[in-house]
Coordinates of C-alpha atoms in Angstrom, one line a residue:
M1 CA 79.1 132.2 96.5
F2 CA 82.3 133.6 93.4
V3 CA 81.9 134.0 89.7
I4 CA 83.9 131.7 87.5
D5 CA 84.6 132.9 83.8
M6 CA 81.8 130.5 82.5
V7 CA 83.8 129.4 78.9
D8 CA 86.7 127.7 80.2
V9 CA 84.7 125.5 81.9
I10 CA 86.9 121.9 83.2
D11 CA 85.2 118.3 82.1
V12 CA 86.2 117.0 85.7
I13 CA 88.6 118.5 88.5
V14 CA 90.6 115.8 90.1
V15 CA 91.6 116.8 93.5
G16 CA 94.6 114.4 94.3
G17 CA 97.7 113.8 92.1
G18 CA 98.1 110.3 93.8
P19 CA 97.5 105.9 92.1
T20 CA 94.0 107.0 92.6
G21 CA 93.8 110.5 91.1
L22 CA 96.5 109.2 88.4
M23 CA 94.8 106.3 87.3
L24 CA 91.5 108.6 87.5
A25 CA 92.7 111.0 84.8
S26 CA 94.5 108.4 82.7
E27 CA 90.8 106.9 82.4
L28 CA 89.0 110.0 81.7
R29 CA 91.5 111.1 79.0
L30 CA 90.6 107.6 77.0
H31 CA 87.7 109.0 76.4
D32 CA 88.6 112.5 75.5
V33 CA 87.4 114.4 78.3
R34 CA 89.2 117.3 79.8
V35 CA 90.8 116.3 83.0
L36 CA 92.4 118.5 84.9
V37 CA 94.7 116.8 88.4
L38 CA 95.4 119.6 91.0
E39 CA 98.2 118.6 93.5
R40 CA 98.9 119.8 96.6
D41 CA 101.9 118.7 97.6
T42 CA 104.7 120.7 95.0
E43 CA 106.7 117.6 94.9
P44 CA 106.3 113.6 94.8
T45 CA 106.4 112.2 98.5
P46 CA 109.5 110.5 98.4
Y47 CA 107.2 107.7 101.3
V48 CA 107.2 104.2 100.3
R49 CA 103.5 103.5 101.8
S50 CA 102.9 100.7 99.2
L51 CA 104.7 98.1 97.8
G52 CA 103.9 96.6 95.3
L53 CA 100.6 95.6 92.8
H54 CA 97.9 92.2 93.3
V55 CA 96.7 90.4 90.9
R56 CA 93.4 92.2 89.7
S57 CA 95.8 95.8 89.6
I58 CA 98.2 94.2 87.8
E59 CA 95.9 92.7 85.2
V60 CA 93.9 96.4 84.6
M61 CA 97.3 97.6 83.7
D62 CA 97.9 94.6 81.5
Q63 CA 93.8 95.9 80.2
R64 CA 95.3 99.4 79.1
G65 CA 98.6 98.2 77.8
L66 CA 100.5 99.2 81.3
L67 CA 102.0 96.2 82.4
E68 CA 105.1 96.0 80.6
R69 CA 106.1 99.2 81.8
F70 CA 105.6 98.1 85.6
L71 CA 107.3 95.2 85.2
A72 CA 110.4 96.3 83.5
R73 CA 110.8 97.6 87.1
G74 CA 108.7 95.9 89.4
T75 CA 109.9 91.8 90.8
R76 CA 107.5 88.9 90.6
Y77 CA 106.6 87.0 94.1
P78 CA 104.4 84.4 95.3
V79 CA 100.6 85.4 96.1
G80 CA 100.7 82.6 99.5
G81 CA 101.1 84.5 102.4
F82 CA 99.6 88.0 102.3
F83 CA 96.4 86.4 104.4
A84 CA 97.7 88.0 107.9
A85 CA 100.8 86.8 106.7
I86 CA 100.6 83.6 107.3
A87 CA 102.5 81.4 105.5
K88 CA 100.8 79.4 103.1
P89 CA 101.9 78.3 99.9
S90 CA 99.8 79.9 96.7
P91 CA 96.8 79.1 96.0
A92 CA 96.2 76.3 93.3
G93 CA 94.3 77.2 90.3
L94 CA 94.2 80.9 90.4
D95 CA 91.8 82.5 88.0
T96 CA 93.9 85.1 86.6
A97 CA 96.8 85.0 83.5
H98 CA 98.8 87.0 85.8
P99 CA 99.5 84.4 89.4
Y100 CA 102.1 86.8 91.2
V101 CA 102.1 89.8 93.3
L102 CA 104.2 92.7 91.4
G103 CA 107.1 94.3 93.9
I104 CA 107.2 97.8 93.4
H105 CA 107.9 100.8 95.4
Q106 CA 104.4 103.1 95.8
P107 CA 106.9 106.5 94.4
L108 CA 107.7 104.6 91.5
T109 CA 104.3 103.6 90.9
D110 CA 102.8 107.2 91.0
R111 CA 106.0 108.3 88.2
L112 CA 104.8 105.5 86.0
L113 CA 101.0 106.8 86.4
A114 CA 101.4 110.1 86.1
E115 CA 103.5 109.8 82.9
R116 CA 100.3 108.1 81.4
A117 CA 98.2 110.4 82.3
A118 CA 100.8 113.4 81.0
E119 CA 100.9 111.1 77.4
L120 CA 96.9 111.0 77.2
G121 CA 96.6 115.0 77.9
A122 CA 96.0 115.5 81.2
E123 CA 97.4 118.3 83.1
I124 CA 98.9 118.1 86.6
R125 CA 99.0 121.1 89.0
R126 CA 101.3 120.9 91.6
G127 CA 101.1 123.0 94.7
H128 CA 97.8 123.7 94.4
E129 CA 95.2 122.7 97.3
L130 CA 92.0 123.1 97.4
V131 CA 89.9 125.1 99.8
E132 CA 86.3 125.7 99.2
L133 CA 83.8 124.1 96.5
S134 CA 80.2 124.2 96.4
Q135 CA 77.9 122.7 92.7
D136 CA 74.8 123.5 91.2
E137 CA 72.9 121.9 88.8
R138 CA 75.5 122.2 86.1
G139 CA 78.7 122.2 87.8
V140 CA 81.1 122.5 90.2
N141 CA 82.9 125.6 91.7
A142 CA 86.4 125.2 93.0
E143 CA 88.5 127.7 94.7
L144 CA 92.3 127.1 95.7
A145 CA 94.4 128.8 98.4
D146 CA 96.3 130.5 96.2
G147 CA 92.8 132.2 95.1
T148 CA 92.5 130.8 91.9
R149 CA 88.6 129.8 91.0
L150 CA 88.0 127.3 88.9
R151 CA 84.4 125.5 87.1
A152 CA 84.3 121.7 86.5
R153 CA 81.2 119.9 85.6
Y154 CA 81.9 116.8 88.1
L155 CA 84.8 117.3 91.1
V156 CA 86.4 114.2 92.2
G157 CA 88.3 113.7 95.9
C158 CA 91.1 111.1 95.4
D159 CA 93.3 113.3 98.3
G160 CA 93.3 110.5 100.9
G161 CA 92.3 110.0 104.0
R162 CA 92.3 113.7 105.5
S163 CA 90.4 114.5 102.3
T164 CA 89.8 118.1 101.9
V165 CA 86.7 117.4 99.6
R166 CA 85.1 114.5 101.7
K167 CA 85.1 117.4 104.5
L168 CA 83.7 119.8 102.1
L169 CA 80.7 118.2 101.2
G170 CA 80.0 116.9 104.7
V171 CA 79.5 113.1 104.1
G172 CA 80.3 111.0 107.2
F173 CA 83.7 109.1 108.0
P174 CA 82.3 106.5 110.7
G175 CA 84.5 103.9 111.8
E176 CA 86.6 103.1 114.4
P177 CA 89.4 105.6 115.1
S178 CA 93.5 104.8 115.5
R179 CA 94.2 102.3 118.4
A180 CA 97.6 101.5 117.8
D181 CA 100.3 103.6 116.0
T182 CA 103.4 102.4 114.2
L183 CA 106.5 103.8 113.2
L184 CA 107.9 103.3 109.9
G185 CA 111.1 105.0 108.1
E186 CA 113.9 104.0 105.8
M187 CA 117.9 104.0 107.1
A188 CA 120.9 102.3 107.9
V189 CA 121.8 100.1 110.5
T190 CA 125.0 98.9 111.8
M191 CA 124.4 95.6 112.9
P192 CA 125.7 92.7 110.7
P193 CA 123.0 91.4 108.5
E194 CA 123.2 87.9 109.6
K195 CA 122.4 88.6 113.4
L196 CA 120.2 91.5 112.6
A197 CA 117.9 88.2 110.6
E198 CA 118.4 86.4 113.4
V199 CA 117.0 88.9 115.8
V200 CA 114.0 90.5 113.0
A201 CA 112.7 86.5 112.9
E202 CA 112.8 85.6 116.8
V203 CA 110.8 89.2 117.5
R204 CA 108.2 88.2 114.2
T205 CA 107.3 85.1 116.3
T206 CA 105.3 87.1 118.8
H207 CA 105.0 90.7 116.8
L208 CA 103.7 90.8 113.3
R209 CA 103.4 94.4 112.8
F210 CA 107.4 94.8 113.5
G211 CA 110.4 94.6 110.7
V212 CA 113.9 95.7 110.1
G213 CA 114.7 94.6 106.2
P214 CA 117.3 95.7 103.8
F215 CA 115.8 97.8 100.9
G216 CA 118.9 98.4 98.8
D217 CA 121.8 100.8 98.5
G218 CA 122.5 99.6 102.2
V219 CA 119.4 101.4 103.8
Y220 CA 116.9 99.5 105.7
R221 CA 112.6 99.7 106.0
V222 CA 112.1 99.6 109.7
V223 CA 108.6 99.1 110.9
V224 CA 108.1 99.1 114.7
P225 CA 104.6 99.9 117.3
A226 CA 104.7 103.3 118.5
E227 CA 104.3 103.6 122.2
G228 CA 100.5 104.8 121.8
V229 CA 98.5 107.0 119.4
A230 CA 99.7 110.5 118.0
D231 CA 97.7 113.9 118.5
D232 CA 99.1 114.7 115.3
R233 CA 100.3 111.9 112.7
A234 CA 101.2 113.8 110.6
V235 CA 104.2 114.7 112.4
P236 CA 107.0 112.7 112.0
P237 CA 108.3 110.6 114.3
T238 CA 112.1 111.6 115.6
L239 CA 115.0 109.0 115.5
D240 CA 114.8 108.8 119.0
E241 CA 111.5 107.7 119.5
V242 CA 112.4 104.9 116.9
K243 CA 115.7 103.5 118.7
R244 CA 113.5 103.8 121.7
Q245 CA 110.6 101.4 120.7
L246 CA 112.9 99.1 118.7
R247 CA 114.6 98.7 122.1
A248 CA 111.5 98.2 123.7
I249 CA 110.5 95.5 121.1
A250 CA 113.4 93.8 120.3
G251 CA 115.8 94.4 122.7
T252 CA 118.4 96.5 120.3
D253 CA 117.8 99.1 118.2
F254 CA 120.1 97.4 115.5
G255 CA 122.3 100.6 115.2
V256 CA 120.1 102.6 113.1
H257 CA 121.0 106.2 112.1
A258 CA 121.2 108.3 108.9
P259 CA 117.3 108.3 108.1
R260 CA 116.2 109.1 104.3
W261 CA 112.8 109.3 106.2
L262 CA 110.4 109.4 109.0
S263 CA 106.7 108.7 109.4
R264 CA 104.0 107.1 111.5
F265 CA 100.5 105.6 110.3
G266 CA 97.7 104.3 112.7
D267 CA 95.3 101.5 112.4
A268 CA 91.6 103.8 111.6
T269 CA 89.0 101.7 109.7
R270 CA 86.6 103.7 108.2
Q271 CA 84.7 104.3 105.3
A272 CA 82.6 107.3 103.4
E273 CA 78.6 107.0 104.0
R274 CA 78.4 108.0 100.2
Y275 CA 80.9 108.3 97.2
L276 CA 78.9 110.5 95.6
V277 CA 77.0 114.2 96.2
G278 CA 75.7 116.0 93.5
R279 CA 78.5 116.4 91.2
V280 CA 80.9 115.5 93.3
L281 CA 82.7 111.9 93.7
L282 CA 84.9 110.2 96.7
A283 CA 87.4 107.5 95.2
G284 CA 90.5 106.0 97.2
D285 CA 91.6 106.5 100.8
A286 CA 89.3 109.7 100.5
A287 CA 86.6 107.1 100.5
H288 CA 87.3 104.7 102.7
I289 CA 90.9 103.9 105.7
H290 CA 92.1 101.2 106.7
P291 CA 95.0 99.3 108.2
P292 CA 97.9 98.1 105.6
V293 CA 97.9 95.3 107.0
G294 CA 97.7 93.2 103.3
G295 CA 99.2 96.3 101.2
Q296 CA 95.6 96.5 99.6
G297 CA 95.2 100.6 100.2
L298 CA 96.8 101.5 97.1
N299 CA 95.2 99.0 95.0
L300 CA 91.7 99.5 96.1
G301 CA 92.1 103.0 94.8
I302 CA 93.3 102.1 91.5
Q303 CA 90.4 99.8 91.5
D304 CA 88.3 102.1 92.1
A305 CA 89.4 104.6 89.8
F306 CA 88.9 102.0 87.3
N307 CA 85.4 101.3 88.1
L308 CA 84.0 105.2 88.2
G309 CA 86.3 106.2 84.7
W310 CA 84.3 105.1 82.1
K311 CA 81.2 105.9 83.8
L312 CA 82.1 109.3 84.7
A313 CA 83.2 110.0 81.1
A314 CA 79.9 108.5 79.7
E315 CA 78.1 110.9 81.9
V316 CA 80.5 114.1 80.1
N317 CA 80.1 112.7 76.7
G318 CA 76.7 112.5 76.9
W319 CA 75.7 108.9 76.3
A320 CA 75.2 107.4 80.1
P321 CA 72.3 105.3 80.9
A322 CA 70.3 106.0 84.0
K323 CA 71.8 105.7 87.2
L324 CA 75.2 104.4 85.3
L325 CA 77.4 107.0 87.3
D326 CA 75.3 105.9 91.5
S327 CA 76.3 102.6 90.3
Y328 CA 79.6 103.5 91.4
H329 CA 78.6 103.6 94.7
T330 CA 76.7 100.7 94.7
E331 CA 79.4 98.7 93.0
R332 CA 82.4 99.8 95.4
H333 CA 80.9 100.7 98.4
P334 CA 80.4 96.8 99.1
V335 CA 83.6 96.2 97.6
A336 CA 85.2 98.4 100.4
A337 CA 83.4 97.4 102.8
D338 CA 84.1 93.4 102.9
V339 CA 88.1 95.0 102.6
L340 CA 87.3 96.4 105.8
D341 CA 85.6 93.7 107.6
T342 CA 89.2 92.0 106.3
T343 CA 91.4 93.9 107.2
R344 CA 89.9 93.9 111.0
A345 CA 89.8 90.6 111.2
M346 CA 93.9 90.4 109.9
T347 CA 94.4 93.3 112.3
Q348 CA 92.6 90.7 115.3
L349 CA 95.4 87.9 114.4
M350 CA 98.5 89.9 113.8
S351 CA 98.0 90.3 117.9
P352 CA 100.9 89.4 120.4
E353 CA 97.9 88.5 122.7
P354 CA 97.3 85.0 123.7
G355 CA 93.5 84.4 122.7
A356 CA 94.4 86.0 119.4
R357 CA 97.5 83.9 118.7
A358 CA 95.2 80.8 119.6
V359 CA 92.2 81.6 116.7
R360 CA 95.4 82.3 114.2
R361 CA 96.9 78.6 114.9
L362 CA 93.6 77.6 114.0
V363 CA 93.1 79.7 110.6
A364 CA 96.3 78.9 109.8
E365 CA 95.7 74.9 110.1
L366 CA 92.3 75.5 108.3
M367 CA 94.3 77.8 105.3
D368 CA 95.7 74.0 104.8
F369 CA 92.6 73.1 102.7
D370 CA 93.3 74.8 99.1
E371 CA 89.7 75.9 99.1
V372 CA 90.5 77.6 102.0
N373 CA 93.2 79.2 100.8
R374 CA 92.3 80.5 97.9
F375 CA 88.4 82.2 99.5
L376 CA 91.3 84.2 102.0
T377 CA 93.9 84.8 98.9
E378 CA 91.2 86.4 96.6
K379 CA 89.4 88.8 99.2
I380 CA 93.4 90.0 99.3
I381 CA 93.7 89.9 95.3
A382 CA 90.4 91.4 94.4
T383 CA 89.8 88.6 91.4
G384 CA 86.6 87.3 93.6
V385 CA 84.3 90.4 93.3
R386 CA 81.3 90.3 91.5
Y387 CA 79.1 93.0 91.2
D388 CA 75.3 92.3 91.1
V389 CA 74.6 93.0 87.0
G390 CA 71.5 90.9 87.8
E391 CA 71.0 87.0 87.5
G392 CA 72.2 84.8 85.3
H393 CA 75.2 82.7 84.1
E394 CA 78.3 82.3 86.5
L395 CA 80.5 84.7 84.9
L396 CA 78.0 87.7 84.7
G397 CA 78.8 91.0 87.4
R398 CA 83.1 89.2 87.0
R399 CA 85.6 90.3 85.4
L400 CA 87.1 88.2 82.8
R401 CA 90.8 86.6 83.1
D402 CA 93.5 87.3 80.0
V403 CA 92.2 84.4 77.8
R404 CA 93.8 83.4 74.6
L405 CA 92.5 84.2 71.3
S406 CA 93.2 82.9 68.4
R407 CA 94.8 85.7 67.2
G408 CA 95.9 87.2 70.2
R409 CA 95.3 88.1 74.2
L410 CA 91.7 89.4 74.9
Y411 CA 93.2 92.3 76.8
E412 CA 95.0 93.4 74.1
L413 CA 91.3 94.4 72.8
T414 CA 91.1 96.7 75.6
H415 CA 94.4 99.3 75.8
G416 CA 91.3 101.8 74.4
G417 CA 88.5 101.6 77.6
R418 CA 85.4 100.9 75.4
G419 CA 82.9 97.6 75.7
L420 CA 83.5 94.8 73.8
L421 CA 81.7 92.1 72.7
L422 CA 84.1 89.1 72.1
D423 CA 81.5 86.8 69.3
Q424 CA 82.8 83.1 69.1
T425 CA 79.5 82.8 66.9
G426 CA 80.1 85.4 64.0
R427 CA 76.3 85.9 64.2
L428 CA 76.1 88.8 66.3
S429 CA 76.0 92.3 66.2
V430 CA 77.0 96.2 68.0
A431 CA 74.8 98.2 65.3
G432 CA 74.2 101.1 66.8
W433 CA 76.9 101.3 69.2
E434 CA 79.6 101.0 67.3
D435 CA 81.7 104.2 68.9
R436 CA 80.8 102.8 72.7
V437 CA 81.5 99.2 72.0
D438 CA 84.1 97.2 69.9
H439 CA 83.0 94.0 68.0
V440 CA 85.7 91.5 67.7
V441 CA 84.8 87.8 66.4
D442 CA 87.3 85.4 67.2
V443 CA 88.0 81.9 69.3
S444 CA 89.1 81.0 72.5
D445 CA 89.6 77.5 73.9
E446 CA 89.5 79.1 77.3
L447 CA 86.3 80.4 76.8
D448 CA 83.8 77.8 76.9
V449 CA 80.4 80.8 75.9
P450 CA 79.2 81.9 73.0
A451 CA 80.0 85.5 73.5
V452 CA 80.2 88.0 75.9
L453 CA 79.7 91.6 76.7
L454 CA 82.3 93.3 78.4
R455 CA 81.6 96.8 80.3
P456 CA 85.1 99.0 79.9
D457 CA 86.4 97.6 83.4
G458 CA 86.2 94.3 82.1
H459 CA 83.7 93.2 84.0
V460 CA 80.9 90.6 81.9
A461 CA 77.9 92.3 81.1
W462 CA 75.8 89.8 79.1
V463 CA 76.6 86.3 78.3
G464 CA 75.1 84.3 75.5
E465 CA 74.5 84.4 72.1
D466 CA 70.9 85.2 71.4
G467 CA 70.8 89.0 69.4
G468 CA 67.3 89.9 71.1
E469 CA 69.1 89.3 74.2
L470 CA 71.9 91.2 73.1
R471 CA 70.4 94.8 72.3
D472 CA 68.5 94.3 75.2
R473 CA 71.2 94.6 77.2
L474 CA 73.7 96.9 75.2
P475 CA 71.2 100.0 76.3
V476 CA 72.0 99.1 80.2
W477 CA 75.6 99.7 79.9
F478 CA 75.6 101.8 76.7
G479 CA 72.8 104.1 77.1
A480 CA 70.7 104.4 74.0
P481 CA 72.0 103.5 70.1
S482 CA 73.5 106.0 67.8
T483 CA 71.5 105.4 65.2

């Protein structure tokens, strides 16, 4: 056990400066929590692992007033075609004000989130690697590779699939190991664009894990199945290896050359047994990994952070009701488990094997029914998530989409990360909780209930018009009244 100056105790150390960690840091800073983000890499990664944001993550950005920054740098695309790459149109009547996918490369997403976290006062230290931790009833001790020793009230591991935090905690990570690796990179090609598109279209009729497409500035993004499973996936492939696999799958290497970067990834599917151990928590890829089918990884991590941030801030600030922080695990663990099952299913549907292709054709036919198409699409875009907050109205536990009010929009009222009572009766009160819950009296033609109580993450905690019922519900999510 090492000794630390107890005077300088950080509220929360976030290990990992990717999108999950940066989103969490911003959420904590909205509540004046002192946050230190530790990132092992000295420079932001150039790898474009994720290509965009799904609907729920777009809503999250809108709820915090960040969406315009992302829209200015991204491209909107239709929602359809994301379930196992089965080409279907966007389902009719999606329950969202943002029925599109936002194409934006991960390095840009990382930069925008880092800028936001810094604006709010989070401290971000690059080139700092966690190597040891211990905890007691009052806090967490962290030791870095350079010998620096830190003390925090809580620590959150957002440090990826090979999470050091998870390993130091000894948390189990059960699931399936990688059975098939994929090579990925950005490079130039010599084959004419028309011929290239023709070859790629033909190959993708049977190999859906394959792709060569323009990425801008004369660079192409190349995705091709690897020959086998690597002993160390952190070692990037060579250009010769990429060429060899392109020839094996497509019959040509397209004249690829001058790679900007090369990488490989596997299809392992695993989930941490616990998201919380004492004062240490896990989020994002540190808590769950799965194949990138459907593009859900980055989005799932951002949504983890959105669920956790206000709950952890409530603990730090001393008003959290009993079991509030525990609800992070009970709510988000089932969500990730469902995503893992969905990606398992989609991976099978994308296999070139005859049996899998037959099932794929059947699923494609079923998706011609709009209800089936909507159900499967909502699994990808995460608008169908419902937390268990008790029995009652159908809105309970669901996030409320942005609705128009007589004086603006609902999401414009949620930028501060506080709870919100949207009161169409004008007769209710949040007296005693004004420091945690905003009371807005306004009306909406799109909302057919008298009033809704929203948690800071936008999920509905109460519906009704009875003031007594409201006062019974407020302490469940917002603790004891201040007066």
